[in-house]
CSV table of N, CA and C in Angstrom, one decimal:
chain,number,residue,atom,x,y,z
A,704,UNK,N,4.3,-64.7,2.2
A,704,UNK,CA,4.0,-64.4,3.6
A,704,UNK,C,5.0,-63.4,4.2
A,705,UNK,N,6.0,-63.5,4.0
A,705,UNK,CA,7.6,-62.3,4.2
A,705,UNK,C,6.7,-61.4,3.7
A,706,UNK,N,7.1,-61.5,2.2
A,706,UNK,CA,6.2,-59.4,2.0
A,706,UNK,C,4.8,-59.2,2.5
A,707,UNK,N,3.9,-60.1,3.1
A,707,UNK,CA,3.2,-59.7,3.7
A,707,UNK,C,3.7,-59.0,5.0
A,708,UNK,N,4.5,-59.3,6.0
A,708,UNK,CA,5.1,-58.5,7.2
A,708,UNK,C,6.2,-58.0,6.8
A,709,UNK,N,6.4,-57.6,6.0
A,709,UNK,CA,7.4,-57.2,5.3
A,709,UNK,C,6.6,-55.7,5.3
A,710,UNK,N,5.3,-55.4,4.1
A,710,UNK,CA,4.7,-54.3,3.8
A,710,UNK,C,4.0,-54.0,5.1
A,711,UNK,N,3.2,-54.5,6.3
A,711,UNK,CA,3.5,-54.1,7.5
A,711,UNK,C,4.4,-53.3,8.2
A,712,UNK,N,5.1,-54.1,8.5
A,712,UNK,CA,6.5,-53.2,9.1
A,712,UNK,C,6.6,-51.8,8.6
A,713,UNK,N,6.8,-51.7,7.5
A,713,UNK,CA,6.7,-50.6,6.6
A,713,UNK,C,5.9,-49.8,7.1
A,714,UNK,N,4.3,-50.0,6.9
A,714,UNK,CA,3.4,-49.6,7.0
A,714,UNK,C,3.5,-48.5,8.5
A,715,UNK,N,3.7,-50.0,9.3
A,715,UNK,CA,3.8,-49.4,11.0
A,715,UNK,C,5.2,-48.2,11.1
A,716,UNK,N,6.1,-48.6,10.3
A,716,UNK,CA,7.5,-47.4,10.6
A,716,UNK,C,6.4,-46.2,10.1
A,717,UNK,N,6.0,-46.2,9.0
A,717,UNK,CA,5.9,-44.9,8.7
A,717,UNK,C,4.6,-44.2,9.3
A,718,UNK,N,3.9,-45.0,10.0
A,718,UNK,CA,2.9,-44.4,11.4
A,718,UNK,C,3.3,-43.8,12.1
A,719,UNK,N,4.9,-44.6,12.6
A,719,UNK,CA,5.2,-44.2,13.7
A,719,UNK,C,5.8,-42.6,13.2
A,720,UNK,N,6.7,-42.5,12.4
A,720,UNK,CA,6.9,-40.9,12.0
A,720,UNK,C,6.3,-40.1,11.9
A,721,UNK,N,5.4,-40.6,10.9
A,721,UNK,CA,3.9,-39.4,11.2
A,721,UNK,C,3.7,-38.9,12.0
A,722,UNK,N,3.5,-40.1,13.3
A,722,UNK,CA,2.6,-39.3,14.6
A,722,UNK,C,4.2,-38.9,15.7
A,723,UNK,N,5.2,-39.2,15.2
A,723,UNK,CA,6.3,-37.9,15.7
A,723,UNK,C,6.5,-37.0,15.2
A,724,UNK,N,6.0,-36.8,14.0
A,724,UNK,CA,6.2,-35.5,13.6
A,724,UNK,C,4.6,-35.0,14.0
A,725,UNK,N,3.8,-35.4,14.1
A,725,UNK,CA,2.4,-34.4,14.6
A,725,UNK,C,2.9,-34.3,16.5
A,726,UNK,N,3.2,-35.2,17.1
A,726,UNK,CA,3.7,-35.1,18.4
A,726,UNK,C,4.5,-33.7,18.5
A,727,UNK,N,5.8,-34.1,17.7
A,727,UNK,CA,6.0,-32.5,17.9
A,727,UNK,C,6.4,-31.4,17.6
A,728,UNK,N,5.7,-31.2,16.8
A,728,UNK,CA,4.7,-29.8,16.4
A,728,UNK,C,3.5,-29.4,17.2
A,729,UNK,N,2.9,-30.4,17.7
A,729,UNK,CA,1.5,-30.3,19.4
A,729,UNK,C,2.0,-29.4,20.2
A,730,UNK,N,3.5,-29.5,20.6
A,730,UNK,CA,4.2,-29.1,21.6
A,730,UNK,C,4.8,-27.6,21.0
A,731,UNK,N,4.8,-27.4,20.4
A,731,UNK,CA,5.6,-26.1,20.0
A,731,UNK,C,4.5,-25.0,19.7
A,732,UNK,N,4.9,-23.4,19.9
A,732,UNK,CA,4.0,-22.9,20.4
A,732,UNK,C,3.0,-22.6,18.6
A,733,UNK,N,2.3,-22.0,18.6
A,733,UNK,CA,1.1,-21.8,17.4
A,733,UNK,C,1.8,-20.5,16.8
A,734,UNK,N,1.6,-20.8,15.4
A,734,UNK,CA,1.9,-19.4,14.6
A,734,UNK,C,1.0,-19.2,14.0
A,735,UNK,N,-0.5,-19.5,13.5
A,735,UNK,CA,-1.5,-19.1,13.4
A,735,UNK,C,-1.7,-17.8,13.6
A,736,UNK,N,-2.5,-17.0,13.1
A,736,UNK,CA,-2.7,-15.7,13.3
A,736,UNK,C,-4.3,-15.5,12.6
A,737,UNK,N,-5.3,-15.1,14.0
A,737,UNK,CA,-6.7,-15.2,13.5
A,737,UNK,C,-6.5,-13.9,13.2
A,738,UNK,N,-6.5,-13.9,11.6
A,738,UNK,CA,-6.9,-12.3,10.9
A,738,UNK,C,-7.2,-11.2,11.3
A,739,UNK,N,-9.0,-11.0,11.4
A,739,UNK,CA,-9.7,-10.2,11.5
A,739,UNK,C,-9.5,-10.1,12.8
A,740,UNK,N,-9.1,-10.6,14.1
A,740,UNK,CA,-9.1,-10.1,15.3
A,740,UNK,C,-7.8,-10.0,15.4
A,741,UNK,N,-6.4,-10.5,15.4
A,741,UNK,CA,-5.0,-10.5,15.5
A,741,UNK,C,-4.3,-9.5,14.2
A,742,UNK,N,-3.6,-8.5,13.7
A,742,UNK,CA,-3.1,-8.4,12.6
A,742,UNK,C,-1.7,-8.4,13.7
A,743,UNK,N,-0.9,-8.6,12.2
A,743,UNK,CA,0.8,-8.9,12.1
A,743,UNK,C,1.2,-7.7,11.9
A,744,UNK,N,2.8,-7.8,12.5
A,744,UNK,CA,3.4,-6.4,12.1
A,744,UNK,C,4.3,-7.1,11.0
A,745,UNK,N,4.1,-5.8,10.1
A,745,UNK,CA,4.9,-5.8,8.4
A,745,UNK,C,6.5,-5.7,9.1
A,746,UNK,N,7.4,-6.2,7.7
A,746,UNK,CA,8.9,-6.4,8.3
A,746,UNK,C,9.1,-4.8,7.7
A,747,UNK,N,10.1,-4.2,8.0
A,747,UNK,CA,10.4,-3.3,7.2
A,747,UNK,C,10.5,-3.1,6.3
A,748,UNK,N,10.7,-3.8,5.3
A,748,UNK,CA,11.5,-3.6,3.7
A,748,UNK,C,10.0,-4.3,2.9
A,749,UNK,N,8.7,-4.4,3.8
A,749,UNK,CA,7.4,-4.7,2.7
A,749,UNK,C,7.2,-3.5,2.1
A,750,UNK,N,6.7,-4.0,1.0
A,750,UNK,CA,6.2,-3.2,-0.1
A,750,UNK,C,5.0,-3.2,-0.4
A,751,UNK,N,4.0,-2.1,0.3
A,751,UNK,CA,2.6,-2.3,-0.1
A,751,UNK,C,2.5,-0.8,-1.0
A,752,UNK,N,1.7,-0.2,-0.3
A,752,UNK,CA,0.8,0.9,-1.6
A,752,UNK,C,2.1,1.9,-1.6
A,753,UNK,N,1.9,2.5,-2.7
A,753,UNK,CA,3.3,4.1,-2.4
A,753,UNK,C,2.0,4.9,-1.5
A,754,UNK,N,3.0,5.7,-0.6
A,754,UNK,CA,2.2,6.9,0.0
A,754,UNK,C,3.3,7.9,0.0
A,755,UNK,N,2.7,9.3,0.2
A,755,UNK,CA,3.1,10.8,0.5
A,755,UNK,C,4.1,10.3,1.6
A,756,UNK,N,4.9,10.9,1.3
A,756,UNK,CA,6.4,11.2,2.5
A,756,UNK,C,6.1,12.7,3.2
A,757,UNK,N,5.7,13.0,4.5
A,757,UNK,CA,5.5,14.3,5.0
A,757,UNK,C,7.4,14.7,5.3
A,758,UNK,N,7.6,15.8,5.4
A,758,UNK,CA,9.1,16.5,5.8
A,758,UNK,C,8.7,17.2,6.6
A,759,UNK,N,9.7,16.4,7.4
A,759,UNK,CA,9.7,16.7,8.8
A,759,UNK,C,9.5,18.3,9.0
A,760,UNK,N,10.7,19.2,8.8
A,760,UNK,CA,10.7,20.6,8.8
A,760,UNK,C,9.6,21.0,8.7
A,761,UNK,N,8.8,20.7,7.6
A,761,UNK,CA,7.8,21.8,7.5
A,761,UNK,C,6.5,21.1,7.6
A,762,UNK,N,6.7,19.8,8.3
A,762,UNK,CA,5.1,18.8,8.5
A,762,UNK,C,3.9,18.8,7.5
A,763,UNK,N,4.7,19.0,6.1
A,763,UNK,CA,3.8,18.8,5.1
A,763,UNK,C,4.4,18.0,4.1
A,764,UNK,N,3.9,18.0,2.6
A,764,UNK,CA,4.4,16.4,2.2
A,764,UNK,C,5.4,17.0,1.0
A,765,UNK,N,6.0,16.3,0.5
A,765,UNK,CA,7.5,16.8,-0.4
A,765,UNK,C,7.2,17.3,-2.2
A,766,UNK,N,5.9,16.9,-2.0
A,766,UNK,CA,5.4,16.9,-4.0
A,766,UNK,C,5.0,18.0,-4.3
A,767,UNK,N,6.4,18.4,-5.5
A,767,UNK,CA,6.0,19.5,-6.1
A,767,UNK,C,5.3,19.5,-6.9
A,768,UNK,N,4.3,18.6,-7.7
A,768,UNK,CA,3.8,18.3,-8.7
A,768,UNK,C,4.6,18.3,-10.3
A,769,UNK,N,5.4,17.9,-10.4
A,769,UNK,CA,6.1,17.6,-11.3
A,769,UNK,C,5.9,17.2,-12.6
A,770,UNK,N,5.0,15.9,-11.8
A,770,UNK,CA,4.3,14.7,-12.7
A,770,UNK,C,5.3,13.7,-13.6
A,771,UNK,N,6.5,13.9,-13.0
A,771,UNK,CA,7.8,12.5,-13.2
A,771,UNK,C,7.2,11.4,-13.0
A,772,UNK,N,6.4,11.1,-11.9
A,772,UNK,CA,5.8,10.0,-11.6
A,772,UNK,C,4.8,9.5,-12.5
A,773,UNK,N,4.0,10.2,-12.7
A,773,UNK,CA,3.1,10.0,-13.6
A,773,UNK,C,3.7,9.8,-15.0
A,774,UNK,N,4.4,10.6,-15.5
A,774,UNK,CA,5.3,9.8,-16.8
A,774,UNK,C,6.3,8.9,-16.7
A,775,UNK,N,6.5,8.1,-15.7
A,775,UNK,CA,7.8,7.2,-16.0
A,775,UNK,C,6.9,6.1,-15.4
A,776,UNK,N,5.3,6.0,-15.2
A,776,UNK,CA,4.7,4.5,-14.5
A,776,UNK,C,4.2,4.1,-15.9
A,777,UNK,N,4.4,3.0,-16.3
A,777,UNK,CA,4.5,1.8,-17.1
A,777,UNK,C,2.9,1.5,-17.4
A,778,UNK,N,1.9,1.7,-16.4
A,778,UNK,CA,0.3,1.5,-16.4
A,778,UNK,C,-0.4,2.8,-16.9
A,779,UNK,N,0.4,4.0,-17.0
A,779,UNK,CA,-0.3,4.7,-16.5
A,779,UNK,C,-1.4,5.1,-16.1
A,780,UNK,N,-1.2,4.7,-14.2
A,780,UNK,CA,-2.5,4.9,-13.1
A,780,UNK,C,-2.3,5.8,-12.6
A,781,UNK,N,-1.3,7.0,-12.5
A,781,UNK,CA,-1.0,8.1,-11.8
A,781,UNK,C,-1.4,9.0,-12.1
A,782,UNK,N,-2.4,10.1,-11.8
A,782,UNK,CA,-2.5,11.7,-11.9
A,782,UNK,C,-2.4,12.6,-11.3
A,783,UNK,N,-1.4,13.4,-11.2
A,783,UNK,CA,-0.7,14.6,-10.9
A,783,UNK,C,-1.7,15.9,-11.3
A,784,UNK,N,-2.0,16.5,-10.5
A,784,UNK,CA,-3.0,18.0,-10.7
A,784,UNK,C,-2.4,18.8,-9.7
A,785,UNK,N,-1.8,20.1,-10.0
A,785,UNK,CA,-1.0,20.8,-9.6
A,785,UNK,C,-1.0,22.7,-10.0
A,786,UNK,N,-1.5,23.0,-8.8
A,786,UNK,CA,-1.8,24.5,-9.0
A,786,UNK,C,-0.3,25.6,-8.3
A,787,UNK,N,0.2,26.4,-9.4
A,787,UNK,CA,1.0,27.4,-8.6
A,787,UNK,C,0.7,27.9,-7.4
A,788,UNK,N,1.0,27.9,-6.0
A,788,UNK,CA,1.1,29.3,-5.0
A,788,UNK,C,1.6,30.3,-5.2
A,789,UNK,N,3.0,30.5,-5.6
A,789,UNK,CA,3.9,30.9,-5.3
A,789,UNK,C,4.1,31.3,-6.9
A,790,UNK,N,5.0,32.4,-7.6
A,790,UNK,CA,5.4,32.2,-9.1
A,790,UNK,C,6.5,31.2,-9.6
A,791,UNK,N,7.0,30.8,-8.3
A,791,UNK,CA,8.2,29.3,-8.5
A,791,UNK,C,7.3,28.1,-7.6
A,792,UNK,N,7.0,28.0,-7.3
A,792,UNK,CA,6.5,26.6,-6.1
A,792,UNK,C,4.6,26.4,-6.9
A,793,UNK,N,4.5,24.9,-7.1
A,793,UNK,CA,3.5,24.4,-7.3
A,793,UNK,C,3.6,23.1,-6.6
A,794,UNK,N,2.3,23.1,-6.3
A,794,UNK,CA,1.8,21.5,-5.2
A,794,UNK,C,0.8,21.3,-5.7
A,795,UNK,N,0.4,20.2,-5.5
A,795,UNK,CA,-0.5,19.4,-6.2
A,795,UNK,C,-2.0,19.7,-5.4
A,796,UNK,N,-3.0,19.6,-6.0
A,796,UNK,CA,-4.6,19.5,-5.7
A,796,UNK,C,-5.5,18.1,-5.7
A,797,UNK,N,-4.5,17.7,-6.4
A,797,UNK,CA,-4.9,16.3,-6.8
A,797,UNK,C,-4.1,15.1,-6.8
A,798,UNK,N,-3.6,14.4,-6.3
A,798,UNK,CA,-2.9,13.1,-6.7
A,798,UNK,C,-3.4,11.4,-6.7
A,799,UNK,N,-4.0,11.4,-7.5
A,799,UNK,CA,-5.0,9.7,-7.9
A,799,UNK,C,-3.8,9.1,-8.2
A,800,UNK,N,-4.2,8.2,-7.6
A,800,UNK,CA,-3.7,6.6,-7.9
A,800,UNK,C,-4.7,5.0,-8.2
A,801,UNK,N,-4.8,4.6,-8.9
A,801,UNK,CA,-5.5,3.5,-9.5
A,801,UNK,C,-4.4,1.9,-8.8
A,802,UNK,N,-4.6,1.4,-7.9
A,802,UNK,CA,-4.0,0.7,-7.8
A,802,UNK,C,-4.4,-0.5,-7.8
A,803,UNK,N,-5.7,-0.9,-8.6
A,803,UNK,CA,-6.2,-2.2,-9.3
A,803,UNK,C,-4.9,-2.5,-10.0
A,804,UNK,N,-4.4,-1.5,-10.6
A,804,UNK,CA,-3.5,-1.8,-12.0
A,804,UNK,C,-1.9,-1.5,-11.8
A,805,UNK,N,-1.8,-1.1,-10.6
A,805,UNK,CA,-0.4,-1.2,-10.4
A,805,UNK,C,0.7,-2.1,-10.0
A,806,UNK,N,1.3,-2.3,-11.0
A,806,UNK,CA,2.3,-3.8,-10.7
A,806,UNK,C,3.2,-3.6,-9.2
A,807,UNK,N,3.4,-2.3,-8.7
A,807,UNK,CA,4.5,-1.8,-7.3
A,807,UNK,C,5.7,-2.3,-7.8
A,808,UNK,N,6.0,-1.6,-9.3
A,808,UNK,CA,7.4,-1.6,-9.6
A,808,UNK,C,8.4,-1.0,-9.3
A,809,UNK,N,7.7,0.1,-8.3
A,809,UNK,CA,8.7,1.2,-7.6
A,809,UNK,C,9.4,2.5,-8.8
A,810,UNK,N,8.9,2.4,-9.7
A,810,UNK,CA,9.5,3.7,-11.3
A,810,UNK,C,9.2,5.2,-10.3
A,811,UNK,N,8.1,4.9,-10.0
A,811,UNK,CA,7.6,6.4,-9.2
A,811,UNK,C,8.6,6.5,-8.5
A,812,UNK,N,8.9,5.7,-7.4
A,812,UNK,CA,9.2,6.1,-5.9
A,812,UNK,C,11.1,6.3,-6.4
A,813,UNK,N,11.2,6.1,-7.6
A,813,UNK,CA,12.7,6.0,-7.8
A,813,UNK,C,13.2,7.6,-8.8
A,814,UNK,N,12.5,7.9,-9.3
A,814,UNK,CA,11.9,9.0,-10.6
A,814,UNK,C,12.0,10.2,-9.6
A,815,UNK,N,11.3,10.4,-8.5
A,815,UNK,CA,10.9,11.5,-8.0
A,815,UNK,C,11.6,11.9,-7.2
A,816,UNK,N,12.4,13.5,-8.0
A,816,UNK,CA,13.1,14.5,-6.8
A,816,UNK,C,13.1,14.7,-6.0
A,817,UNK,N,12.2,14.7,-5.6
A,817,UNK,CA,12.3,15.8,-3.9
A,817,UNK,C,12.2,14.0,-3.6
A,818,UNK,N,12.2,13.0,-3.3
A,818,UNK,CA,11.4,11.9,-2.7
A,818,UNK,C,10.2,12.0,-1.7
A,819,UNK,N,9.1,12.3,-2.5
A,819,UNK,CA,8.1,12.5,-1.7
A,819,UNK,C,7.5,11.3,-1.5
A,820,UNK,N,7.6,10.0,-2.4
A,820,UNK,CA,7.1,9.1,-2.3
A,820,UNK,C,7.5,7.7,-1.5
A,821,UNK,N,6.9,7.1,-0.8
A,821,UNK,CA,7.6,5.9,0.0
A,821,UNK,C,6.8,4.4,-0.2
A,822,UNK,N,7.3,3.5,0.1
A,822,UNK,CA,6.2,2.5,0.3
A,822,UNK,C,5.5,2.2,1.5
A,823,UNK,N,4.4,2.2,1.7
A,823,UNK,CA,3.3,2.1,2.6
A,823,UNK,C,3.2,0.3,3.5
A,824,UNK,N,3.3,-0.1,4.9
A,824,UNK,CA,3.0,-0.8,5.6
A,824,UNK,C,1.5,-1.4,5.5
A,825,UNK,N,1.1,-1.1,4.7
A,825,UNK,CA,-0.5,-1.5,4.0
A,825,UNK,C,-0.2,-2.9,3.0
A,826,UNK,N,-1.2,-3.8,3.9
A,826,UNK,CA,-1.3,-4.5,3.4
A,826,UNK,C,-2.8,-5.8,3.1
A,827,UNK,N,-3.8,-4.6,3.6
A,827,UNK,CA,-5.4,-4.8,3.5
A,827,UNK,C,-5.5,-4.1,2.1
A,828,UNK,N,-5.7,-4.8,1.0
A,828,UNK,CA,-6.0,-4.3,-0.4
A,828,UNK,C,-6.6,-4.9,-1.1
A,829,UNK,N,-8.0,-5.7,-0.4
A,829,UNK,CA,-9.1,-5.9,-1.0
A,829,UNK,C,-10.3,-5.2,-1.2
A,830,UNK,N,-11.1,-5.0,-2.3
A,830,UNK,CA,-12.2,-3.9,-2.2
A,830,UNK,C,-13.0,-4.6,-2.6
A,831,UNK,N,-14.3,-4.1,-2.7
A,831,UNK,CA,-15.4,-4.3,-2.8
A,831,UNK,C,-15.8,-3.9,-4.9
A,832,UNK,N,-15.5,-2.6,-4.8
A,832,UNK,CA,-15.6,-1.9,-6.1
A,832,UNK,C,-14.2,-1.4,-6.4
A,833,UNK,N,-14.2,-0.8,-8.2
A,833,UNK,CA,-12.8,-0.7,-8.7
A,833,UNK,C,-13.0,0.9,-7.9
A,834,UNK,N,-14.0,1.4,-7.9
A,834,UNK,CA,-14.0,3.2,-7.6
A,834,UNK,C,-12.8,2.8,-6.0
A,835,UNK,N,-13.4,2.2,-5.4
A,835,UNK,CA,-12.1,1.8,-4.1
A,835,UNK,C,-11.0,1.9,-4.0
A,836,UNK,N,-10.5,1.1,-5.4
A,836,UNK,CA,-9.3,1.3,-5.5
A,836,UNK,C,-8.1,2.4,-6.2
A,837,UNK,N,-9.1,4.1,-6.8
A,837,UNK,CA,-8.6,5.2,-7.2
A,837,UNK,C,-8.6,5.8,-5.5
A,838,UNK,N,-7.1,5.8,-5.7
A,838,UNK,CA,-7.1,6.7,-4.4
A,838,UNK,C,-6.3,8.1,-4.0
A,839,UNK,N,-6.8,8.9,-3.4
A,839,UNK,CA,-5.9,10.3,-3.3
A,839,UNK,C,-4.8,10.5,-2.2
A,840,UNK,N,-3.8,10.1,-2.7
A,840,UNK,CA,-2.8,10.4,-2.1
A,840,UNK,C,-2.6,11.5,-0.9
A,841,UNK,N,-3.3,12.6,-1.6
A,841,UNK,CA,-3.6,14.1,-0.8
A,841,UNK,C,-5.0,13.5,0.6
A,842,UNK,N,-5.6,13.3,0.1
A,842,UNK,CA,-6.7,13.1,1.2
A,842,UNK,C,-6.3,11.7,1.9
A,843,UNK,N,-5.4,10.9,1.7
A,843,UNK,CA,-5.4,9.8,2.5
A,843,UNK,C,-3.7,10.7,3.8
A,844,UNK,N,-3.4,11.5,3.1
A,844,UNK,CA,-2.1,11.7,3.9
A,844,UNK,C,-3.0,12.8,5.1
A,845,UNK,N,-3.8,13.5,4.8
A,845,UNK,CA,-4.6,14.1,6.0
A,845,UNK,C,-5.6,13.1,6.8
A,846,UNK,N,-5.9,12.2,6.2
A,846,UNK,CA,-6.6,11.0,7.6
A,846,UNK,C,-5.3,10.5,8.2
A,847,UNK,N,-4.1,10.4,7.7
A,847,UNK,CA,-3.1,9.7,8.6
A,847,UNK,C,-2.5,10.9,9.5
A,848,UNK,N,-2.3,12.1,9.4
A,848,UNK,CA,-2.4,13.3,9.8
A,848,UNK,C,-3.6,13.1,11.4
A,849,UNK,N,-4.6,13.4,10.9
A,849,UNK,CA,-5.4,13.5,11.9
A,849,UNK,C,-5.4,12.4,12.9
A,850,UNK,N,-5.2,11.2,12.3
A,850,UNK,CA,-4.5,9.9,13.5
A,850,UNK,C,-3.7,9.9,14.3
A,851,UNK,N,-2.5,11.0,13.7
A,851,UNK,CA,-1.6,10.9,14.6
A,851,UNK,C,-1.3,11.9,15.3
A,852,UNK,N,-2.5,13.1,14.9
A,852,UNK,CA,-2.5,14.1,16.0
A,852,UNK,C,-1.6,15.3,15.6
A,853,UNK,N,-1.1,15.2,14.0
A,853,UNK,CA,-0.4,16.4,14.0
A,853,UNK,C,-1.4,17.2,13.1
A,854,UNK,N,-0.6,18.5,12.8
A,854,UNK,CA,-1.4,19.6,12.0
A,854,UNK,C,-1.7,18.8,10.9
A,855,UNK,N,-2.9,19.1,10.0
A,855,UNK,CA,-3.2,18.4,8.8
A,855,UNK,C,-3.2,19.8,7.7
A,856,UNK,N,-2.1,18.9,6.8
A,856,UNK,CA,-1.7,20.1,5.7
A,856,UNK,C,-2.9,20.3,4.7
A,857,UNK,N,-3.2,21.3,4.4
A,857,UNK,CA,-4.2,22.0,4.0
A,857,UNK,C,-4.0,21.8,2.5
A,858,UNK,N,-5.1,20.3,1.4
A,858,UNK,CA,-5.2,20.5,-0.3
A,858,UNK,C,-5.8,21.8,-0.6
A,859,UNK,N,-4.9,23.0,-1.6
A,859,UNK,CA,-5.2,23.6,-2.2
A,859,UNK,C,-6.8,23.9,-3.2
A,860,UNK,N,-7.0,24.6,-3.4
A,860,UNK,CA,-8.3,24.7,-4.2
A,860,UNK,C,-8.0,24.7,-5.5
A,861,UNK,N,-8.1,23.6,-6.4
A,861,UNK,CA,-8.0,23.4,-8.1
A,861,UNK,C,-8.3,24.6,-8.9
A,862,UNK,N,-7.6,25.2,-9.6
A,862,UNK,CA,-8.2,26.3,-10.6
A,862,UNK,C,-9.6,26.2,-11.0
A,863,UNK,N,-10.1,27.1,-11.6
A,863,UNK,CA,-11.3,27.6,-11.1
A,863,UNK,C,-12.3,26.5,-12.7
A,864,UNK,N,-11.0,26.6,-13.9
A,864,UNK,CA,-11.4,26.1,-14.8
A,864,UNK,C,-11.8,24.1,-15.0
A,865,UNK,N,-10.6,23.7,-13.8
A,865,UNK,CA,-10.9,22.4,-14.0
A,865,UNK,C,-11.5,22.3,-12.7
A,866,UNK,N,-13.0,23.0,-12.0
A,866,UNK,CA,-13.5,22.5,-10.7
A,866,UNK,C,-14.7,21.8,-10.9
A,867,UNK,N,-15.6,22.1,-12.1
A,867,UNK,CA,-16.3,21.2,-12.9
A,867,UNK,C,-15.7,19.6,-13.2
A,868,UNK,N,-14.7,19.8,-13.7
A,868,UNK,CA,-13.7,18.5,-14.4
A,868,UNK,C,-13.9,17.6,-13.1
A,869,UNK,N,-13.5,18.5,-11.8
A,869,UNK,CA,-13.0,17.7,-11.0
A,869,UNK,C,-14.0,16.6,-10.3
A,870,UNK,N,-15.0,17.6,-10.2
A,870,UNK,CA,-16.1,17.3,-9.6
A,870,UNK,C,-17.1,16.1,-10.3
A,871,UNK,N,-17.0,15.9,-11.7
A,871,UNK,CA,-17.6,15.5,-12.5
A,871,UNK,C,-17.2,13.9,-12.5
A,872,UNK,N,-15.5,14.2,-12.3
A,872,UNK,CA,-14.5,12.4,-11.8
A,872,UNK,C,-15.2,11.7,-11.2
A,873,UNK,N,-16.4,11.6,-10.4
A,873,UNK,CA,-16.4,10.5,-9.5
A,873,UNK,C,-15.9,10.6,-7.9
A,874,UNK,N,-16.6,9.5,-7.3
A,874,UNK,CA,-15.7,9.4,-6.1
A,874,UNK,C,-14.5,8.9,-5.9
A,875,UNK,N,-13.5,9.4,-5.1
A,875,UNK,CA,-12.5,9.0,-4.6
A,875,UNK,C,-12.5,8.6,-3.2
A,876,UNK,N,-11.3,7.2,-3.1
A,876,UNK,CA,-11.9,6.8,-1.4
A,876,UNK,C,-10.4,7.5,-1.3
A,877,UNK,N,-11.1,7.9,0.2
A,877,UNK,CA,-9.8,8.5,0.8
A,877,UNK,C,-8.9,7.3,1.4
């Protein structure tokens, strides 16, 4: 009969905790965050997609086409396509990224001279198709360009030899 009100007692203490600790947490305000209508702001130091670094000076983006990046990523998801202007200066036409397959080990963003590359505040990176997830560096830094109202730096036209090649790739989302 004891351990009968014995395991009661029990029973009832730990009711009673329960419903103070639901008591209060009632009272304190909600950190919930409804998704699709509320988004969060990223902390600084998140790491989502790499994107183009624009320089300031000349409001265009830092890549000489090198293609450091592309040989020091571990997946290789990166393609660098890069036509002379100038008989010293080349910039890229093309810059894909496959980021189904990219672990965001940061090799690029560490590899590359000029630092043209940064990590991106992005962190909606669900798609529908893998074509979604090859993306152009070059065409996504002129939609953020025209968001924010400055001049949008002008992608070069690919040599005349790989415009077939290019065109033949598939779609790219910007």
């Amino acid at each position: 009969m004891v351990s009968y009100f014995k395991e009661v007692l029990v029973g009832f203490a730990s009711l009673i905790g329960g419903m103070a600790v639901t008591i209060r947490y009632f009272f304190k305000p909600i950190v919930t965050v409804q998704y699709p209508r509320e988004k969060i702001t990223m902390t600084p130091r998140y790491r989502g997609h790499t994107q183009l670094v624009l320089d300031p000076e000349t409001a265009t983006h830092k890549c000489i086409a090198c293609e450091l990046c592309a040989r020091t990523c571990p997946s290789q998801l990166i393609t660098v396509k890069g036509v002379k202007v100038d008989a010293k200066k080349k910039v890229p036409w093309q810059y894909l990224i496959e980021y189904q397959y990219c672990s965001l080990c940061g090799l690029c963003l560490e590899v590359c001279p000029t630092s043209a590359l940064e990590w991106s505040n992005e962190y909606r990176l669900a798609n529908f198709s893998r074509q979604d997830n090859v993306i152009d560096l070059l065409v996504r830094l002129q939609k953020q360009q025209r968001l924010a109202g400055v001049a949008v730096t002008p992608i070069p036209e690919p040599p005349a030899e790989t415009e077939a090649e290019a065109s033949s790739s598939g779609e790219v989302k910007e």
